Structures are given as structure tokens and as C-alpha cells.
PDB file of C-alpha atoms in Angstrom:
ATOM      1  CA  MET A   1     -21.498  -1.081  13.966  1.00 78.00           C
ATOM      2  CA  ILE A   2     -19.669   2.246  13.823  1.00 89.00           C
ATOM      3  CA  GLY A   3     -18.642   3.209  10.287  1.00 91.00           C
ATOM      4  CA  LYS A   4     -17.682   6.852  10.690  1.00 95.00           C
ATOM      5  CA  LEU A   5     -17.021   9.294  13.514  1.00 97.00           C
ATOM      6  CA  LYS A   6     -17.031  13.078  13.373  1.00 97.00           C
ATOM      7  CA  GLY A   7     -15.956  14.950  16.464  1.00 97.00           C
ATOM      8  CA  THR A   8     -13.221  16.863  18.246  1.00 97.00           C
ATOM      9  CA  ILE A   9      -9.720  15.633  18.985  1.00 97.00           C
ATOM     10  CA  ASP A  10      -9.499  15.181  22.752  1.00 97.00           C
ATOM     11  CA  SER A  11      -6.008  13.683  23.151  1.00 97.00           C
ATOM     12  CA  TYR A  12      -3.413  11.425  21.577  1.00 96.00           C
ATOM     13  CA  GLY A  13      -1.829   8.152  22.670  1.00 94.00           C
ATOM     14  CA  GLU A  14       1.119   6.339  21.160  1.00 91.00           C
ATOM     15  CA  ASP A  15      -0.984   4.505  18.576  1.00 93.00           C
ATOM     16  CA  HIS A  16      -4.446   6.009  19.045  1.00 96.00           C
ATOM     17  CA  VAL A  17      -6.505   9.153  19.334  1.00 97.00           C
ATOM     18  CA  ILE A  18      -9.410   9.938  21.648  1.00 97.00           C
ATOM     19  CA  LEU A  19     -12.158  11.482  19.537  1.00 97.00           C
ATOM     20  CA  ASP A  20     -14.853  13.341  21.478  1.00 97.00           C
ATOM     21  CA  VAL A  21     -18.249  12.893  19.820  1.00 97.00           C
ATOM     22  CA  HIS A  22     -20.979  14.762  21.702  1.00 96.00           C
ATOM     23  CA  GLY A  23     -19.283  14.147  25.045  1.00 96.00           C
ATOM     24  CA  VAL A  24     -18.363  10.510  24.435  1.00 96.00           C
ATOM     25  CA  GLY A  25     -14.651   9.811  24.003  1.00 97.00           C
ATOM     26  CA  TYR A  26     -13.935   7.078  21.453  1.00 97.00           C
ATOM     27  CA  GLN A  27     -10.476   5.491  21.497  1.00 97.00           C
ATOM     28  CA  VAL A  28      -9.539   4.974  17.846  1.00 97.00           C
ATOM     29  CA  HIS A  29      -6.380   3.165  16.756  1.00 97.00           C
ATOM     30  CA  CYS A  30      -4.858   4.614  13.579  1.00 97.00           C
ATOM     31  CA  PRO A  31      -1.849   4.021  11.314  1.00 95.00           C
ATOM     32  CA  SER A  32       1.061   6.260  12.332  1.00 94.00           C
ATOM     33  CA  ARG A  33       0.914   8.241   9.074  1.00 92.00           C
ATOM     34  CA  ILE A  34      -2.749   9.106   9.697  1.00 94.00           C
ATOM     35  CA  LEU A  35      -2.170  10.008  13.355  1.00 95.00           C
ATOM     36  CA  GLN A  36       0.535  12.456  12.287  1.00 93.00           C
ATOM     37  CA  GLY A  37      -1.819  14.062   9.795  1.00 93.00           C
ATOM     38  CA  LEU A  38      -4.685  14.688  12.219  1.00 96.00           C
ATOM     39  CA  PRO A  39      -5.275  18.176  13.685  1.00 95.00           C
ATOM     40  CA  ARG A  40      -4.314  19.319  17.156  1.00 95.00           C
ATOM     41  CA  ALA A  41      -6.346  18.658  20.293  1.00 95.00           C
ATOM     42  CA  GLY A  42      -9.525  20.727  20.339  1.00 95.00           C
ATOM     43  CA  GLU A  43      -9.929  20.728  16.560  1.00 97.00           C
ATOM     44  CA  ALA A  44     -12.497  18.848  14.477  1.00 97.00           C
ATOM     45  CA  ALA A  45     -11.710  15.570  12.721  1.00 97.00           C
ATOM     46  CA  VAL A  46     -13.489  12.879  10.736  1.00 97.00           C
ATOM     47  CA  LEU A  47     -12.403   9.241  10.722  1.00 97.00           C
ATOM     48  CA  PHE A  48     -13.748   6.271   8.768  1.00 97.00           C
ATOM     49  CA  ILE A  49     -14.056   3.437  11.248  1.00 97.00           C
ATOM     50  CA  GLU A  50     -13.555  -0.302  11.102  1.00 96.00           C
ATOM     51  CA  THR A  51     -15.012  -1.953  14.208  1.00 95.00           C
ATOM     52  CA  ILE A  52     -13.534  -5.268  15.267  1.00 93.00           C
ATOM     53  CA  VAL A  53     -15.438  -7.238  17.894  1.00 90.00           C
ATOM     54  CA  ARG A  54     -13.869 -10.142  19.748  1.00 87.00           C
ATOM     55  CA  GLU A  55     -14.893 -12.079  22.840  1.00 86.00           C
ATOM     56  CA  ASP A  56     -12.658 -10.006  25.090  1.00 86.00           C
ATOM     57  CA  MET A  57     -12.709  -6.594  23.397  1.00 87.00           C
ATOM     58  CA  ILE A  58     -14.213  -4.147  20.962  1.00 91.00           C
ATOM     59  CA  ARG A  59     -11.638  -2.053  19.122  1.00 94.00           C
ATOM     60  CA  LEU A  60     -12.067   0.833  16.681  1.00 97.00           C
ATOM     61  CA  TYR A  61      -9.610   1.485  13.853  1.00 97.00           C
ATOM     62  CA  GLY A  62      -9.678   4.845  12.096  1.00 97.00           C
ATOM     63  CA  PHE A  63      -8.706   6.010   8.627  1.00 96.00           C
ATOM     64  CA  SER A  64      -8.765   9.316   6.792  1.00 94.00           C
ATOM     65  CA  ALA A  65     -10.360   7.831   3.657  1.00 92.00           C
ATOM     66  CA  GLU A  66     -12.690   4.961   2.816  1.00 93.00           C
ATOM     67  CA  ALA A  67     -10.076   3.482   0.453  1.00 90.00           C
ATOM     68  CA  GLU A  68      -7.661   3.062   3.367  1.00 93.00           C
ATOM     69  CA  ARG A  69     -10.327   1.272   5.377  1.00 94.00           C
ATOM     70  CA  GLU A  70     -10.991  -1.047   2.432  1.00 93.00           C
ATOM     71  CA  TRP A  71      -7.294  -1.918   2.169  1.00 94.00           C
ATOM     72  CA  PHE A  72      -7.196  -2.535   5.919  1.00 96.00           C
ATOM     73  CA  ARG A  73      -9.984  -5.062   5.460  1.00 95.00           C
ATOM     74  CA  MET A  74      -8.381  -6.681   2.411  1.00 94.00           C
ATOM     75  CA  LEU A  75      -4.956  -6.949   4.013  1.00 96.00           C
ATOM     76  CA  MET A  76      -6.447  -8.773   6.978  1.00 95.00           C
ATOM     77  CA  THR A  77      -7.898 -11.445   4.683  1.00 94.00           C
ATOM     78  CA  VAL A  78      -4.327 -12.607   4.064  1.00 95.00           C
ATOM     79  CA  GLN A  79      -3.125 -15.420   6.313  1.00 91.00           C
ATOM     80  CA  GLY A  80      -0.717 -14.108   8.935  1.00 89.00           C
ATOM     81  CA  VAL A  81      -1.842 -10.497   8.594  1.00 94.00           C
ATOM     82  CA  GLY A  82      -3.646  -9.100  11.606  1.00 93.00           C
ATOM     83  CA  ALA A  83      -4.694  -5.598  12.512  1.00 94.00           C
ATOM     84  CA  LYS A  84      -1.215  -4.648  13.747  1.00 94.00           C
ATOM     85  CA  VAL A  85       0.504  -5.620  10.494  1.00 95.00           C
ATOM     86  CA  ALA A  86      -2.218  -4.028   8.353  1.00 96.00           C
ATOM     87  CA  LEU A  87      -1.887  -0.795  10.353  1.00 95.00           C
ATOM     88  CA  GLY A  88       1.875  -0.932   9.899  1.00 95.00           C
ATOM     89  CA  ILE A  89       1.553  -1.172   6.120  1.00 96.00           C
ATOM     90  CA  LEU A  90      -0.962   1.676   5.966  1.00 96.00           C
ATOM     91  CA  GLY A  91       1.307   3.639   8.267  1.00 95.00           C
ATOM     92  CA  ILE A  92       3.951   3.933   5.546  1.00 93.00           C
ATOM     93  CA  LEU A  93       1.878   3.612   2.355  1.00 92.00           C
ATOM     94  CA  LYS A  94      -1.256   5.439   1.210  1.00 89.00           C
ATOM     95  CA  ALA A  95      -4.111   3.400  -0.261  1.00 88.00           C
ATOM     96  CA  GLY A  96      -2.982   4.028  -3.851  1.00 85.00           C
ATOM     97  CA  GLU A  97       0.605   3.153  -2.958  1.00 86.00           C
ATOM     98  CA  VAL A  98      -0.495  -0.162  -1.432  1.00 90.00           C
ATOM     99  CA  ALA A  99      -2.387  -0.952  -4.642  1.00 87.00           C
ATOM    100  CA  ASN A 100       0.604   0.021  -6.781  1.00 85.00           C
ATOM    101  CA  ALA A 101       3.044  -2.043  -4.727  1.00 86.00           C
ATOM    102  CA  ILE A 102       0.867  -5.159  -4.925  1.00 87.00           C
ATOM    103  CA  ALA A 103       0.022  -4.677  -8.612  1.00 82.00           C
ATOM    104  CA  LEU A 104       3.720  -4.247  -9.456  1.00 82.00           C
ATOM    105  CA  GLY A 105       4.919  -7.053  -7.192  1.00 83.00           C
ATOM    106  CA  ASP A 106       6.999  -4.518  -5.265  1.00 84.00           C
ATOM    107  CA  LYS A 107       7.935  -6.627  -2.248  1.00 87.00           C
ATOM    108  CA  ALA A 108      10.515  -4.084  -1.027  1.00 86.00           C
ATOM    109  CA  SER A 109       7.852  -1.447  -0.393  1.00 88.00           C
ATOM    110  CA  ILE A 110       5.699  -3.866   1.604  1.00 93.00           C
ATOM    111  CA  THR A 111       8.587  -5.109   3.754  1.00 93.00           C
ATOM    112  CA  ARG A 112       9.374  -1.524   4.825  1.00 91.00           C
ATOM    113  CA  ALA A 113       6.407  -1.796   7.166  1.00 92.00           C
ATOM    114  CA  PRO A 114       7.209  -2.828  10.759  1.00 90.00           C
ATOM    115  CA  GLY A 115       6.571  -6.492  11.425  1.00 86.00           C
ATOM    116  CA  VAL A 116       6.349  -7.464   7.737  1.00 92.00           C
ATOM    117  CA  GLY A 117       8.930 -10.043   6.745  1.00 92.00           C
ATOM    118  CA  LYS A 118       9.694 -11.477   3.331  1.00 92.00           C
ATOM    119  CA  ARG A 119       7.302 -14.414   3.681  1.00 93.00           C
ATOM    120  CA  VAL A 120       4.329 -12.289   4.755  1.00 94.00           C
ATOM    121  CA  ALA A 121       5.030  -9.778   1.971  1.00 94.00           C
ATOM    122  CA  GLU A 122       5.104 -12.577  -0.615  1.00 93.00           C
ATOM    123  CA  ARG A 123       1.783 -13.884   0.690  1.00 94.00           C
ATOM    124  CA  ILE A 124       0.221 -10.420   0.455  1.00 95.00           C
ATOM    125  CA  LEU A 125       1.431 -10.001  -3.125  1.00 91.00           C
ATOM    126  CA  ALA A 126       0.199 -13.459  -4.129  1.00 91.00           C
ATOM    127  CA  GLU A 127      -3.220 -13.338  -2.475  1.00 92.00           C
ATOM    128  CA  LEU A 128      -4.172  -9.760  -3.394  1.00 92.00           C
ATOM    129  CA  LYS A 129      -2.590  -9.376  -6.831  1.00 84.00           C
ATOM    130  CA  ASP A 130      -5.914  -9.893  -8.623  1.00 82.00           C
ATOM    131  CA  LYS A 131      -7.604  -7.115  -6.616  1.00 81.00           C
ATOM    132  CA  ALA A 132      -4.853  -4.497  -6.866  1.00 76.00           C
ATOM    133  CA  PRO A 133      -4.655  -3.564 -10.603  1.00 64.00           C
ATOM    134  CA  GLY A 134      -8.105  -1.987 -10.679  1.00 67.00           C
ATOM    135  CA  LEU A 135      -7.194   0.183  -7.688  1.00 67.00           C
ATOM    136  CA  ALA A 136      -3.656   1.047  -8.770  1.00 63.00           C
ATOM    137  CA  THR A 137      -2.712   4.501 -10.012  1.00 64.00           C
ATOM    138  CA  VAL A 138       0.253   3.443 -12.172  1.00 66.00           C
ATOM    139  CA  ASP A 139      -0.208   3.405 -15.948  1.00 70.00           C
ATOM    140  CA  GLU A 140      -1.182   0.274 -17.857  1.00 73.00           C
ATOM    141  CA  GLY A 141       2.202   0.024 -19.603  1.00 78.00           C
ATOM    142  CA  THR A 142       4.048  -0.231 -16.311  1.00 78.00           C
ATOM    143  CA  LEU A 143       1.546  -2.778 -14.994  1.00 76.00           C
ATOM    144  CA  SER A 144       1.881  -4.851 -18.165  1.00 81.00           C
ATOM    145  CA  VAL A 145       5.682  -4.911 -18.009  1.00 81.00           C
ATOM    146  CA  SER A 146       5.696  -5.762 -14.308  1.00 80.00           C
ATOM    147  CA  GLN A 147       3.127  -8.543 -14.585  1.00 76.00           C
ATOM    148  CA  THR A 148       4.604 -10.190 -17.693  1.00 82.00           C
ATOM    149  CA  VAL A 149       8.068 -10.183 -16.094  1.00 79.00           C
ATOM    150  CA  ALA A 150       6.687 -11.655 -12.853  1.00 75.00           C
ATOM    151  CA  ASP A 151       4.833 -14.368 -14.795  1.00 75.00           C
ATOM    152  CA  ASN A 152       7.937 -15.127 -16.930  1.00 82.00           C
ATOM    153  CA  VAL A 153       6.088 -14.371 -20.183  1.00 83.00           C
ATOM    154  CA  ALA A 154       7.736 -11.045 -21.028  1.00 83.00           C
ATOM    155  CA  ALA A 155       9.669 -10.659 -24.270  1.00 87.00           C
ATOM    156  CA  ARG A 156      13.350 -11.435 -23.676  1.00 91.00           C
ATOM    157  CA  PRO A 157      14.646  -7.851 -24.186  1.00 90.00           C
ATOM    158  CA  VAL A 158      12.018  -6.530 -21.757  1.00 91.00           C
ATOM    159  CA  ALA A 159      12.830  -9.114 -19.086  1.00 91.00           C
ATOM    160  CA  GLU A 160      16.574  -8.573 -19.509  1.00 94.00           C
ATOM    161  CA  ALA A 161      16.240  -4.788 -19.350  1.00 93.00           C
ATOM    162  CA  VAL A 162      14.153  -4.919 -16.153  1.00 90.00           C
ATOM    163  CA  SER A 163      16.635  -7.394 -14.644  1.00 92.00           C
ATOM    164  CA  ALA A 164      19.589  -5.178 -15.555  1.00 94.00           C
ATOM    165  CA  LEU A 165      18.034  -2.067 -14.015  1.00 92.00           C
ATOM    166  CA  THR A 166      17.072  -4.011 -10.891  1.00 88.00           C
ATOM    167  CA  ASN A 167      20.651  -5.298 -10.573  1.00 92.00           C
ATOM    168  CA  LEU A 168      21.827  -1.687 -10.691  1.00 93.00           C
ATOM    169  CA  GLY A 169      19.881  -1.053  -7.501  1.00 89.00           C
ATOM    170  CA  TYR A 170      16.558   0.262  -8.764  1.00 86.00           C
ATOM    171  CA  ALA A 171      13.351  -1.093  -7.256  1.00 79.00           C
ATOM    172  CA  PRO A 172      11.386  -3.500  -9.484  1.00 81.00           C
ATOM    173  CA  ALA A 173       8.551  -0.963  -9.756  1.00 78.00           C
ATOM    174  CA  GLN A 174      10.976   1.762 -10.888  1.00 83.00           C
ATOM    175  CA  ALA A 175      12.631  -0.584 -13.382  1.00 87.00           C
ATOM    176  CA  SER A 176       9.284  -1.680 -14.845  1.00 86.00           C
ATOM    177  CA  ALA A 177       8.109   1.915 -15.209  1.00 86.00           C
ATOM    178  CA  ALA A 178      11.368   2.964 -16.899  1.00 90.00           C
ATOM    179  CA  VAL A 179      11.296   0.059 -19.363  1.00 91.00           C
ATOM    180  CA  ALA A 180       7.606   0.704 -20.131  1.00 89.00           C
ATOM    181  CA  ARG A 181       8.423   4.318 -21.023  1.00 88.00           C
ATOM    182  CA  ALA A 182      11.455   3.191 -23.034  1.00 91.00           C
ATOM    183  CA  MET A 183       9.226   0.862 -25.059  1.00 90.00           C
ATOM    184  CA  GLN A 184       6.884   3.749 -25.849  1.00 87.00           C
ATOM    185  CA  SER A 185       9.700   5.645 -27.568  1.00 85.00           C
ATOM    186  CA  ALA A 186      11.686   2.709 -28.970  1.00 88.00           C
ATOM    187  CA  GLY A 187       8.850   0.384 -29.979  1.00 85.00           C
ATOM    188  CA  ASP A 188       7.977  -3.180 -29.049  1.00 78.00           C
ATOM    189  CA  ASP A 189      10.823  -4.599 -31.159  1.00 84.00           C
ATOM    190  CA  ALA A 190      13.571  -2.687 -29.337  1.00 89.00           C
ATOM    191  CA  LYS A 191      16.673  -4.614 -28.309  1.00 92.00           C
ATOM    192  CA  THR A 192      17.795  -5.126 -24.736  1.00 93.00           C
ATOM    193  CA  GLU A 193      20.633  -2.592 -24.989  1.00 92.00           C
ATOM    194  CA  THR A 194      18.267   0.087 -26.293  1.00 92.00           C
ATOM    195  CA  LEU A 195      15.737  -0.493 -23.520  1.00 93.00           C
ATOM    196  CA  ILE A 196      18.456  -0.357 -20.858  1.00 94.00           C
ATOM    197  CA  ARG A 197      19.935   2.857 -22.270  1.00 92.00           C
ATOM    198  CA  LEU A 198      16.563   4.576 -22.582  1.00 93.00           C
ATOM    199  CA  GLY A 199      15.446   3.196 -19.230  1.00 91.00           C
ATOM    200  CA  LEU A 200      18.491   4.669 -17.502  1.00 93.00           C
ATOM    201  CA  LYS A 201      17.805   7.973 -19.218  1.00 89.00           C
ATOM    202  CA  GLU A 202      14.234   7.890 -17.860  1.00 88.00           C
ATOM    203  CA  LEU A 203      15.460   7.113 -14.360  1.00 88.00           C
ATOM    204  CA  ALA A 204      18.084   9.847 -14.485  1.00 85.00           C
ATOM    205  CA  GLY A 205      15.488  12.382 -15.585  1.00 70.00           C
TER     206      GLY A 205
END
């Protein structure tokens, strides 16, 4: 199986690149974000490859980092998520951003990807939530707030503050991060009003 290719960019297609490796042109399908970041034709490039073999085809998928390839694999373990949907998600989110979105239960970020509806996004969040925290780049306080709110075990002021900020139009991930920072300055016993006020101050800053 091919795990990595290093060669010269030959040409681009709508959703793929032809990578020339010692005279052999490999057609590699990539997320749109990665295609846009590759060099011009004639320049060198390295892609981490996931090879998918089916009865009627062999297809190569390319990524700029091993972490992206790992998320491609993990996303496809979710029922209803094929290569096209996984590529779509990685086309708008970097590997760390995918981990953050899943760890924080940020459905809105996942549904921004083409072909990802509410039901598929919910399935991704549910099935991969145990794998995401260790790969996420958000701080532990934000993760804790987000997860306790999602599991309905957060302290009442925390849950109410996150709900209030979300109702004001902020994404759940933003609201959780703001409340987590508010708790750091106000303490764990802070009232709802205090957390909302400090959270808004954080978001405004």
C-alpha cells in the first residue's frame, strides 16, 4: 500500500492533483483546502496517502499531514460518512479544528462542510467524542465546561451562562470558552449573571 508520495506537481483537476513520481503520474484526491495550499505545477510536493481499494477501483487520497490522514480514517468509521464527506470536512477544517469541534460538541462547524447534514454531524460527534479530547488543542477548562453542559451535569450557573451566550448568537464552542475563562477570574461559585457579564467581556475582547 502507498503511504506517502514525494514528487513534482504535474497538473491539477477539480478535486485532485497529478503528482509525478519518477515519471509515474499518480492521481491523488485531496480536500479542497489542501489542494489550494499545494505549490504550482513543476514544483515539489509531499503528500501522505490513504489508499482505498475496491472491486472496481483503486483510489489515492492525499493529505499534507499525518494527523489529517488519521482523521480521514476515523471519520470514515462513522456510519454514513464516506470518503467524499470526510474530504469535505477536512476541506474546511484542519486536523486540530476537527478534534476541537468534536470535543466541544460544535455541530455548527461540522455542518459547514458540503454534504454534512444535522443527522450526520450528530453521529460524528457521538461516535468520535471519546477520541477527540486527546487530540484537541483547546484548553482543559473549555473542554470541561463544554462536556459537562452537553452531559447535563454542569453547575446551574455555568449551564445558564453558556445557554445565554448561545442564545445571543455565539457558537457553543465560543460560549464554553468564554464561560471557562470567566470562571477562572470569578471562581467556581460565581453566579449566572457574573459569568454572563464576564463571558461577554471575554467575547468582546
